[in-house]
XYZ file of N, CA and C in Angstrom:
786
model
N 122.511 17.898 106.724
C 123.842 18.341 106.573
C 124.254 19.104 107.361
N 124.986 19.911 107.467
C 125.292 20.918 108.404
C 125.734 22.588 107.149
N 124.990 22.990 107.843
C 124.777 25.194 107.521
C 125.941 25.425 106.781
N 127.407 24.938 107.563
C 128.526 24.926 106.571
C 128.356 24.603 105.103
N 128.247 23.019 105.221
C 128.599 22.481 103.943
C 127.388 22.944 102.868
N 125.832 22.961 103.969
C 124.656 23.872 102.866
C 125.087 25.014 102.329
N 125.780 25.771 102.630
C 126.246 27.167 102.393
C 127.326 26.798 100.370
N 127.862 25.796 101.305
C 129.793 25.286 100.487
C 129.423 24.648 99.006
N 128.001 23.518 99.092
C 127.072 23.322 97.597
C 126.351 24.533 97.326
N 125.686 25.351 97.791
C 124.899 25.935 97.627
C 125.566 27.242 96.386
N 127.327 27.833 97.178
C 127.879 27.957 96.162
C 128.210 27.499 94.926
N 129.282 26.272 95.593
C 129.749 25.422 93.855
C 128.429 25.430 92.489
N 126.957 24.839 93.441
C 125.752 24.804 91.989
C 126.088 26.280 91.395
N 126.199 27.485 92.514
C 126.305 29.073 92.086
C 126.697 28.947 91.188
N 128.837 28.420 91.335
C 129.384 28.590 90.283
C 129.050 27.589 88.653
N 128.691 26.317 88.922
C 128.290 26.215 87.468
C 127.049 26.578 86.783
N 125.954 27.316 87.858
C 125.361 28.419 86.726
C 125.856 29.631 86.230
N 126.684 30.189 86.485
C 127.285 31.179 85.598
C 128.228 30.328 84.717
N 128.977 29.053 85.446
C 129.393 28.949 84.222
C 129.121 28.137 82.617
N 127.584 27.762 83.432
C 126.578 26.986 82.014
C 126.908 28.558 81.325
N 126.261 30.078 82.016
C 125.252 30.588 81.634
C 126.582 31.161 80.300
N 127.702 31.276 80.887
C 129.282 31.870 80.135
C 129.192 31.411 78.572
N 129.177 29.574 79.326
C 129.406 28.216 77.790
C 127.957 29.257 76.872
N 126.678 29.283 77.511
C 125.583 29.974 76.566
C 126.128 30.786 75.682
N 126.196 31.613 76.458
C 127.187 33.257 75.638
C 127.532 32.785 74.394
N 129.137 31.986 74.707
C 129.393 31.245 73.892
C 129.024 30.522 72.338
N 127.911 30.051 72.641
C 127.524 28.805 71.960
C 127.563 27.998 72.304
N 128.576 27.519 73.460
C 129.548 26.266 73.662
C 127.976 25.175 75.057
N 127.159 25.493 73.480
C 125.704 24.993 73.971
C 125.591 23.134 74.980
N 126.681 22.791 74.624
C 126.695 20.652 75.116
C 127.800 21.283 76.079
N 128.510 22.616 76.171
C 129.209 22.908 77.840
C 128.171 23.171 78.792
N 127.646 24.669 78.314
C 126.471 24.773 79.108
C 125.549 23.895 79.963
N 125.339 22.926 79.132
C 124.475 21.314 79.590
C 124.651 21.222 80.420
N 126.321 20.245 80.481
C 127.060 19.936 81.087
C 127.281 20.444 82.588
N 127.753 21.964 82.665
C 127.732 22.200 83.443
C 126.488 22.621 84.213
N 125.127 22.771 83.527
C 123.741 22.820 84.102
C 123.412 21.864 84.930
N 123.966 20.508 84.509
C 123.689 19.132 84.485
C 124.355 19.084 86.191
N 125.583 19.640 86.307
C 126.029 19.290 86.958
C 125.948 20.678 88.850
N 125.410 21.665 88.572
C 124.737 22.164 89.270
C 123.171 21.874 89.658
N 122.662 21.311 88.998
C 121.702 19.719 89.377
C 121.565 19.141 90.345
N 123.209 18.667 89.986
C 123.465 17.530 90.919
C 123.600 18.049 92.140
N 124.416 18.851 92.404
C 124.453 19.789 93.793
C 123.350 20.671 94.062
N 122.148 21.212 93.516
C 120.973 21.575 94.260
C 120.054 20.813 93.396
N 119.510 20.147 94.071
C 118.619 19.224 93.254
C 117.130 20.122 93.429
N 116.807 20.625 94.116
C 115.895 21.039 94.605
C 115.551 22.712 93.808
N 116.477 22.932 93.418
C 116.428 24.687 92.880
C 115.605 24.001 91.199
N 114.487 24.887 91.042
C 113.643 24.732 89.344
C 114.394 25.481 89.344
N 114.601 26.895 88.879
C 115.190 27.883 88.090
C 115.935 26.610 87.084
N 116.961 25.927 87.590
C 117.985 25.343 86.895
C 117.417 23.911 86.511
N 116.605 23.617 86.362
C 115.698 22.182 85.763
C 114.895 22.949 84.775
N 114.657 24.323 84.149
C 113.832 25.427 83.098
C 115.081 25.702 82.454
N 116.642 26.175 82.985
C 116.928 26.975 82.058
C 118.439 25.507 80.897
N 118.232 24.300 81.980
C 118.371 23.315 81.584
C 117.662 22.147 79.962
N 116.350 22.713 80.484
C 115.597 22.320 79.558
C 115.379 22.976 78.477
N 115.712 24.161 78.553
C 115.765 25.211 77.244
C 116.691 25.093 76.168
N 117.724 24.158 77.257
C 119.344 24.169 76.116
C 118.838 23.098 75.622
N 118.085 21.737 76.407
C 117.985 20.472 75.599
C 116.533 21.053 74.533
N 116.113 21.715 74.662
C 115.377 21.440 72.826
C 116.021 21.840 71.993
N 116.498 23.635 72.708
C 117.586 24.147 71.711
C 117.910 22.724 70.667
N 119.416 21.941 71.630
C 119.825 21.190 71.003
C 119.570 19.715 70.074
N 117.617 19.824 70.335
C 117.230 18.908 70.127
C 116.791 17.757 70.341
N 117.866 17.293 71.902
C 117.015 16.487 73.264
C 115.766 16.429 73.537
N 114.814 16.454 72.530
C 113.623 16.679 73.123
C 112.653 16.015 74.485
N 113.442 14.693 74.268
C 112.239 13.777 75.064
C 113.543 13.367 76.801
N 114.712 13.995 76.577
C 115.002 14.816 78.672
C 114.532 15.829 78.595
N 114.227 16.965 77.270
C 113.865 18.466 78.117
C 112.118 18.188 78.519
N 111.635 17.598 78.290
C 110.116 16.636 78.949
C 110.386 16.179 80.270
N 111.293 15.048 80.173
C 111.429 14.743 81.318
C 111.919 15.966 82.347
N 112.798 16.219 82.331
C 113.182 17.754 83.086
C 111.869 18.747 83.382
N 111.215 19.112 82.359
C 110.035 19.274 82.981
C 108.790 19.507 83.821
N 108.461 18.068 83.963
C 107.786 16.833 84.511
C 108.898 16.666 85.850
N 110.089 17.066 85.677
C 110.992 16.694 86.944
C 110.198 18.481 88.231
N 110.914 19.717 86.360
C 110.435 20.673 88.044
C 109.136 20.750 88.088
N 107.697 20.258 87.647
C 106.458 19.961 87.811
C 106.119 19.578 89.158
N 107.212 18.289 89.448
C 107.142 17.995 89.958
C 107.921 18.488 91.718
N 108.858 19.377 90.900
C 109.354 20.468 92.518
C 108.755 21.749 92.806
N 107.603 21.488 91.880
C 106.446 23.290 92.481
C 106.416 23.781 91.714
N 107.195 23.832 90.456
C 106.905 24.764 89.562
C 105.787 25.115 89.115
N 106.011 26.935 89.159
C 104.133 26.929 88.965
C 104.137 27.884 87.590
N 105.193 28.093 86.720
C 104.988 29.249 85.633
C 104.068 28.303 84.999
N 102.955 29.458 84.268
C 101.956 29.055 83.595
C 102.335 28.175 81.927
N 103.496 28.699 81.418
C 103.574 27.957 80.018
C 103.753 26.440 79.981
N 104.288 25.838 81.223
C 105.027 24.696 81.774
C 104.221 23.272 81.350
N 102.568 23.017 81.770
C 102.445 22.254 80.985
C 101.875 22.431 79.808
N 101.370 23.433 79.359
C 101.323 22.896 77.231
C 102.313 23.354 76.846
N 103.565 23.519 77.397
C 105.035 23.192 76.974
C 104.713 21.466 77.149
N 104.526 20.979 77.606
C 105.189 19.539 77.928
C 104.359 18.796 77.038
N 102.828 19.518 77.168
C 101.769 18.281 75.829
C 102.292 18.945 74.177
N 103.046 20.045 74.536
C 103.091 19.813 72.877
C 104.865 19.429 72.469
N 105.366 19.328 72.806
C 107.215 18.553 72.728
C 106.706 17.059 73.029
N 105.570 16.529 73.372
C 105.830 14.812 74.113
C 104.429 14.699 72.354
N 103.682 15.902 72.141
C 103.067 15.827 71.053
C 103.942 15.233 70.104
N 104.611 16.106 69.617
C 105.108 16.694 67.944
C 106.154 16.079 68.047
N 107.471 15.712 69.235
C 108.330 15.002 69.381
C 108.267 13.470 68.553
N 107.728 13.050 68.591
C 108.257 11.872 67.545
C 108.099 11.927 66.505
N 107.248 12.520 66.090
C 107.197 13.376 64.038
C 108.043 13.990 63.588
N 108.391 14.899 64.788
C 110.106 15.276 64.213
C 111.068 14.901 64.269
N 111.753 13.895 64.953
C 112.201 12.735 65.426
C 112.485 12.031 63.628
N 110.975 11.752 63.316
C 111.405 11.011 61.989
C 111.282 11.671 60.538
N 111.929 13.131 61.313
C 111.535 13.583 59.547
C 112.581 13.022 59.004
N 114.094 13.059 59.195
C 115.294 12.755 58.059
C 115.055 11.633 57.728
N 114.116 10.511 58.784
C 114.344 9.181 58.110
C 113.124 9.187 56.970
N 111.643 9.786 57.339
C 110.417 10.353 56.263
C 111.025 10.575 54.999
N 111.404 11.540 54.838
C 112.057 12.816 53.780
C 112.241 11.511 52.610
N 113.576 10.830 53.229
C 114.676 9.808 52.811
C 113.335 9.222 51.791
N 112.725 8.532 52.811
C 112.325 7.400 52.003
C 111.003 7.542 51.097
N 110.908 8.442 51.012
C 109.585 9.211 49.705
C 110.581 10.224 48.557
N 112.315 9.365 48.735
C 112.886 10.163 47.847
C 113.149 11.734 47.798
N 112.839 11.768 48.560
C 113.153 13.393 49.193
C 114.485 14.416 48.698
N 114.171 15.441 47.950
C 115.522 15.995 47.127
C 115.209 17.268 46.527
N 116.455 18.473 47.801
C 116.206 19.511 47.326
C 116.004 20.336 45.824
N 116.714 19.431 44.708
C 116.675 19.345 43.319
C 115.701 19.270 42.320
N 115.088 20.809 42.214
C 114.256 19.922 41.655
C 114.107 19.625 40.070
N 113.039 18.381 39.481
C 113.377 17.972 38.127
C 112.989 18.737 37.310
N 112.374 19.545 37.493
C 112.176 21.062 36.318
C 113.034 21.113 35.892
N 113.056 21.760 35.055
C 114.478 22.431 34.131
C 114.999 23.720 35.086
N 113.522 24.275 35.243
C 113.600 25.967 35.922
C 113.689 25.476 37.152
N 114.572 26.899 38.327
C 114.548 26.560 39.838
C 113.158 27.178 40.391
N 112.676 25.760 41.068
C 111.539 25.716 41.590
C 111.568 26.523 43.043
N 110.636 27.214 43.394
C 110.555 28.092 44.550
C 108.722 27.672 45.098
N 108.418 27.386 46.716
C 108.108 26.743 46.847
C 107.800 27.390 48.213
N 106.140 28.343 47.763
C 105.421 29.450 49.704
C 104.980 28.492 50.218
N 105.083 28.865 51.525
C 103.721 28.336 52.055
C 104.023 28.859 53.287
N 102.492 29.434 52.889
C 101.810 30.562 54.266
C 101.065 29.575 54.361
N 100.494 30.199 56.439
C 98.989 30.016 56.878
C 98.100 30.995 56.101
N 98.449 32.395 55.370
C 96.795 33.780 55.110
C 96.597 32.902 54.000
N 95.123 33.072 53.514
C 95.129 31.352 52.681
C 93.265 32.891 51.719
N 93.543 34.009 52.415
C 92.569 35.040 52.622
C 92.950 35.811 51.414
N 92.339 37.531 51.339
C 92.418 38.073 49.682
C 92.996 38.769 49.845
N 93.512 39.326 51.370
C 93.392 40.381 51.374
C 95.190 41.097 52.681
N 95.923 41.730 52.817
C 97.063 41.526 54.003
C 98.530 40.618 54.051
N 98.845 39.695 53.945
C 100.140 39.474 53.737
C 99.525 38.013 52.777
N 98.169 38.508 52.537
C 98.064 37.674 51.300
C 98.513 37.563 50.039
N 97.736 39.305 49.923
C 98.236 40.503 48.998
C 100.098 40.541 48.237
N 100.636 39.855 49.694
C 102.178 40.250 49.637
C 102.328 39.060 48.940
N 102.260 38.182 49.430
C 102.749 37.277 48.902
C 102.379 36.906 47.512
N 101.531 37.307 46.618
C 99.917 36.977 45.484
C 101.600 37.774 44.735
N 101.585 38.645 45.310
C 102.229 39.704 44.179
C 103.632 39.098 44.134
N 104.354 38.743 45.383
C 104.816 37.938 45.276
C 105.930 36.988 44.564
N 105.071 36.380 44.341
C 104.972 34.442 43.048
C 104.223 34.890 42.540
N 103.745 35.506 41.499
C 103.729 35.795 39.774
C 104.595 37.115 39.740
N 105.561 37.589 40.310
C 106.669 38.268 39.924
C 106.978 36.756 39.120
N 107.703 36.396 40.333
C 108.829 35.121 40.851
C 108.462 34.316 39.467
N 107.372 33.913 38.869
C 106.417 33.042 37.711
C 106.345 34.197 36.649
N 106.307 35.396 36.520
C 106.905 36.398 35.579
C 108.081 35.922 34.273
N 109.616 36.236 35.866
C 111.297 36.270 35.671
C 111.250 34.883 35.679
N 110.706 34.162 35.096
C 111.097 32.436 35.158
C 111.065 31.398 35.792
N 110.826 31.273 36.979
C 110.641 30.994 38.163
C 109.210 30.180 37.869
N 109.465 28.263 37.970
C 108.190 27.599 38.498
C 107.898 27.815 40.007
N 106.819 28.043 39.815
C 106.010 28.023 42.043
C 104.603 27.165 42.100
N 105.215 26.849 43.346
C 104.328 26.091 43.735
C 104.019 26.999 45.443
N 102.821 26.759 45.622
C 102.080 27.653 47.010
C 101.123 26.568 47.896
N 101.793 26.325 49.170
C 101.076 25.592 49.968
C 100.138 27.026 50.765
N 98.685 26.899 50.769
C 98.050 27.276 51.632
C 97.178 25.969 52.099
N 96.342 26.974 53.102
C 94.899 26.142 53.502
C 93.674 26.042 52.233
N 92.776 25.156 52.044
C 92.481 25.271 50.642
C 91.380 27.094 51.116
N 91.035 27.071 49.950
C 90.560 28.384 49.669
C 90.254 28.916 47.648
N 89.163 29.342 47.836
C 88.230 29.467 46.572
C 88.455 30.775 46.035
N 89.039 32.222 45.424
C 88.523 33.220 45.449
C 89.527 33.961 44.124
N 89.329 34.954 43.906
C 89.987 36.293 42.983
C 91.515 35.422 42.389
N 92.413 35.476 43.606
C 93.670 35.015 43.629
C 94.279 33.909 42.955
N 93.385 32.532 43.810
C 93.688 31.607 43.620
C 93.161 31.290 41.774
N 92.729 32.336 41.886
C 92.072 31.618 39.828
C 93.627 32.403 39.454
N 93.421 33.917 39.450
C 94.652 34.704 38.628
C 95.934 33.803 38.875
N 96.608 32.747 39.993
C 97.547 32.635 40.059
C 97.414 30.918 39.893
N 96.237 30.113 39.357
C 96.203 29.486 38.336
C 96.626 29.486 36.961
N 95.837 30.871 36.846
C 96.033 31.169 35.220
C 97.418 31.385 34.589
N 98.150 31.472 35.876
C 100.305 32.054 35.564
C 100.423 30.096 35.649
N 99.539 29.531 36.254
C 100.631 27.753 36.094
C 101.051 27.550 37.242
N 100.017 28.891 38.726
C 101.133 28.399 40.164
C 100.322 26.944 40.311
N 100.761 25.834 40.960
C 100.447 24.792 41.056
C 100.084 25.095 42.665
N 99.025 24.880 43.464
C 98.369 24.633 45.059
C 98.980 24.141 45.546
N 99.207 23.116 46.476
C 98.933 22.684 47.152
C 97.993 22.535 48.468
N 97.096 22.161 49.261
C 96.091 22.400 49.858
C 96.357 21.115 51.319
N 96.489 22.988 52.190
C 96.852 21.714 53.802
C 95.764 21.009 54.069
N 95.530 20.096 54.894
C 94.092 19.266 55.238
C 94.147 19.910 55.630
N 94.229 20.894 56.765
C 93.505 21.994 58.153
C 93.776 23.082 57.131
N 92.860 24.055 57.912
C 93.464 25.152 58.354
C 94.444 25.697 58.636
N 96.004 26.610 58.068
C 97.287 26.929 59.714
C 97.063 27.563 60.500
N 95.660 28.150 60.231
C 95.476 29.405 61.630
C 95.184 28.719 62.650
N 95.460 27.513 62.339
C 94.422 26.726 63.208
C 96.046 25.826 64.180
N 96.677 26.976 65.666
C 98.061 26.633 66.406
C 99.021 25.642 65.887
N 96.807 24.805 66.995
C 97.793 23.349 67.209
C 98.314 22.562 65.598
N 97.208 22.956 64.973
C 97.650 22.417 63.510
C 99.220 22.210 62.919
N 99.247 23.561 62.784
C 100.468 23.916 62.255
C 101.020 23.705 62.498
N 100.947 23.566 64.162
C 102.566 23.279 65.115
C 103.277 21.999 65.211
N 102.508 21.926 64.509
C 102.601 19.787 64.920
C 102.446 19.183 63.681
N 102.531 19.361 62.153
C 101.817 18.603 61.320
C 103.020 18.454 60.532
N 103.909 18.296 61.152
C 105.771 17.619 60.820
C 105.735 16.689 59.548
N 104.222 15.741 59.762
C 105.033 14.531 58.733
C 104.137 14.695 57.388
N 102.743 16.023 57.704
C 102.298 16.481 56.764
C 103.439 17.412 55.856
N 104.372 17.915 56.346
C 104.940 19.232 55.679
C 106.914 18.269 54.787
N 106.760 17.739 56.096
C 107.586 16.719 54.700
C 107.430 15.583 53.984
N 105.934 15.399 54.310
C 105.862 14.421 52.618
C 105.784 15.854 51.399
N 105.227 16.768 51.724
C 104.996 18.045 51.039
C 106.648 18.672 50.203
N 107.629 18.661 51.032
C 108.889 18.459 50.358
C 109.179 18.333 50.051
N 108.626 16.580 50.275
C 109.561 15.258 49.355
C 108.890 15.587 48.343
N 107.772 15.627 48.181
C 107.240 15.531 46.557
C 107.330 16.816 45.921
N 107.787 18.097 46.372
C 106.975 19.108 45.599
C 108.723 19.676 45.120
N 110.035 19.338 46.416
C 111.695 18.948 46.320
C 111.940 20.024 45.438
N 111.726 21.508 46.178
C 111.482 23.000 45.877
C 113.921 23.301 46.021
N 114.035 23.637 44.874
C 115.048 24.568 45.413
C 115.128 25.358 46.469
N 113.974 26.449 46.335
C 114.189 27.705 47.613
C 112.397 27.311 48.359
N 112.453 27.608 49.638
C 111.055 27.171 50.334
C 111.149 28.765 50.679
N 110.061 30.255 50.319
C 109.799 31.158 51.639
C 108.209 29.976 52.022
N 108.412 31.282 52.942
C 107.642 30.930 54.579
C 107.213 32.215 55.083
N 106.112 32.538 54.435
C 105.354 33.773 54.506
C 103.958 33.170 55.480
N 104.923 34.052 56.968
C 104.178 33.354 58.079
C 103.515 34.908 58.671
N 102.151 35.197 58.756
C 101.481 35.843 59.650
C 101.790 36.717 60.954
N 102.215 35.563 61.801
C 103.063 36.071 62.370
C 104.618 35.195 62.931
N 105.089 35.365 63.963
C 106.334 34.644 64.383
C 105.843 33.244 64.474
N 105.390 32.510 65.539
C 105.267 31.426 65.454
C 104.014 30.607 64.537
N 103.523 31.350 63.268
C 103.138 30.778 62.130
C 103.696 29.386 61.551
N 102.735 28.873 60.894
C 103.765 27.777 59.742
C 104.999 26.514 60.700
N 104.926 26.581 62.218
C 106.141 26.371 63.325
C 105.768 24.361 62.784
N 105.387 23.687 62.496
C 106.459 22.633 61.949
C 106.848 22.588 61.360
N 106.722 22.760 60.150
C 106.070 22.970 58.795
C 107.931 23.928 58.259
N 108.341 24.883 59.371
C 109.484 25.561 59.734
C 110.550 24.612 60.218
N 110.065 24.187 61.295
C 111.452 23.052 61.550
C 111.840 22.751 61.303
N 110.783 21.183 60.228
C 111.433 20.479 59.390
C 111.811 20.930 58.876
N 111.981 22.418 57.717
C 112.915 21.980 56.945
C 114.228 22.714 57.760
N 114.553 23.409 58.697
C 115.676 23.417 59.386
C 116.268 22.003 59.649
N 115.716 21.195 60.717
C 115.980 20.047 60.631
C 117.148 19.286 59.200
N 115.736 19.320 57.910
C 116.365 18.887 56.717
C 117.678 20.003 56.777
N 117.865 20.517 56.078
C 118.621 21.567 55.885
C 118.106 22.348 54.697
N 116.777 22.025 54.261
C 116.587 22.885 53.130
C 116.360 25.088 52.896
N 117.687 25.440 51.769
C 116.686 26.255 51.782
C 115.703 26.838 51.693
N 115.363 28.256 52.548
C 114.183 29.517 52.892
C 114.407 29.620 53.631
N 113.719 31.146 53.175
C 113.767 32.411 53.617
C 112.229 32.315 53.963
N 111.910 33.994 55.228
C 111.248 34.178 55.665
C 110.602 35.347 55.667
N 109.953 35.519 55.964
C 108.647 36.125 55.945
C 107.874 36.605 57.038
N 108.164 37.816 58.039
C 106.867 37.668 59.165
C 106.439 39.108 58.902
N 105.063 38.539 58.767
C 104.551 39.690 58.350
C 103.990 40.773 59.632
N 103.936 40.278 60.945
C 103.237 41.056 61.608
C 103.543 40.703 62.860
N 104.226 41.306 63.621
C 104.718 41.753 64.506
C 103.882 42.314 65.941
N 103.696 41.852 66.946
C 103.123 42.375 68.155
C 102.976 41.454 69.426
N 102.874 42.409 70.071
C 102.748 42.053 71.778
C 102.257 40.963 72.416
N 100.997 41.803 71.992
C 99.979 40.734 72.417
C 100.195 38.703 71.376
N 100.640 38.947 70.777
C 100.793 37.712 70.114
C 101.989 36.855 70.946
N 103.116 37.680 71.057
C 104.365 37.399 71.815
C 103.754 37.110 73.568
N 103.126 37.247 74.209
C 102.403 37.068 75.242
C 102.082 36.212 75.457
N 101.243 35.869 74.265
C 100.161 34.605 74.027
C 100.550 33.256 74.225
N 101.571 33.248 73.048
C 101.956 32.687 72.715
C 104.351 32.035 72.984
N 104.160 32.707 74.340
C 105.463 33.167 75.332
C 106.505 31.897 74.887
N 105.200 30.785 75.052
C 105.945 29.765 75.033
C 107.058 28.817 74.629
N 106.872 28.957 72.719
C 106.545 28.804 71.594
C 107.656 29.415 71.059
N 108.465 31.209 71.974
C 109.599 31.767 71.422
C 110.542 31.205 71.082
N 110.950 29.695 71.844
C 112.112 29.585 72.404
C 112.498 28.637 70.860
N 111.903 28.499 69.607
C 112.692 27.421 69.328
C 112.341 28.817 67.479
N 112.703 29.906 68.391
C 112.788 30.645 66.610
C 114.159 30.724 66.600
N 114.324 31.252 67.449
C 116.428 31.204 67.270
C 117.110 30.540 66.450
N 116.328 29.525 66.400
C 117.269 28.207 65.980
C 116.741 28.096 64.023
N 115.238 28.431 64.397
C 115.261 28.494 62.878
C 115.647 29.806 62.223
N 115.324 31.069 62.486
C 116.057 32.330 62.016
C 117.210 31.937 61.740
N 118.260 31.337 62.390
C 119.869 30.951 62.286
C 119.805 30.357 61.192
N 119.205 29.181 60.403
C 118.864 28.159 59.640
C 118.461 29.265 58.627
N 117.669 30.024 58.377
C 117.410 31.053 57.632
C 118.167 31.675 56.778
N 117.616 31.420 55.601
C 118.880 32.354 54.305
C 119.041 33.577 54.687
N 117.641 34.293 54.186
C 117.227 35.369 55.307
C 115.690 35.655 55.236
N 115.608 36.442 57.170
C 114.571 36.736 56.817
C 114.324 38.564 57.217
N 113.201 38.369 56.608
C 112.028 40.213 55.974
C 111.490 39.840 57.221
N 110.776 41.190 58.329
C 110.131 41.017 59.083
C 109.184 42.499 58.225
């Protein structure tokens, strides 16, 4: 290719990238995707284009295509530290998340509670006796006292707060593993789907120790369009850096939430 043709091709690709950014800012994600795809066709060795398109494909739930793009980026020499972990996470969790609606319907899932009282389900990764756990405990006890049926999803624990809740009639649903294990809580989509289908809550409250806590369960609620509220107990720069690869999942969750409390 002559230098003139190469320059023209780069200019055309740059135009498509700018157009993609414009559509993305306007919220026209599928138009943005089309522009990124055209740009990559014009400039197939431009690694940032693959990453930008991959992020958009994740946001629009085209996870398998995003994984393929990330793998292509690695093949082209991408050195971003988060890429291998992101590919592994998406590959591990995609199959479960893609079957969420089918599993929920098969289990008879419904957001209507069979109980006469409105049913609120709190889902938390905080199962100890201090900090965020105390906030969740006070909130749930108050909701019971004003007439709501309440269920509490957490890792197994046995302490005085659990005893107090049980005395009030709050049902505890124990998770299979400790939700402080990020890999577990980011991939237990099937377990979360079964919990929601069985509990049939009218409202879910996610009590998150940090922004990426309970990630799979929150993605499930978002996909199923269940009504939920987000409570984020701690925002920390160190955690944000540690889990930077997963922060892109949060905007869609927060947009779907009825409210976000930090």
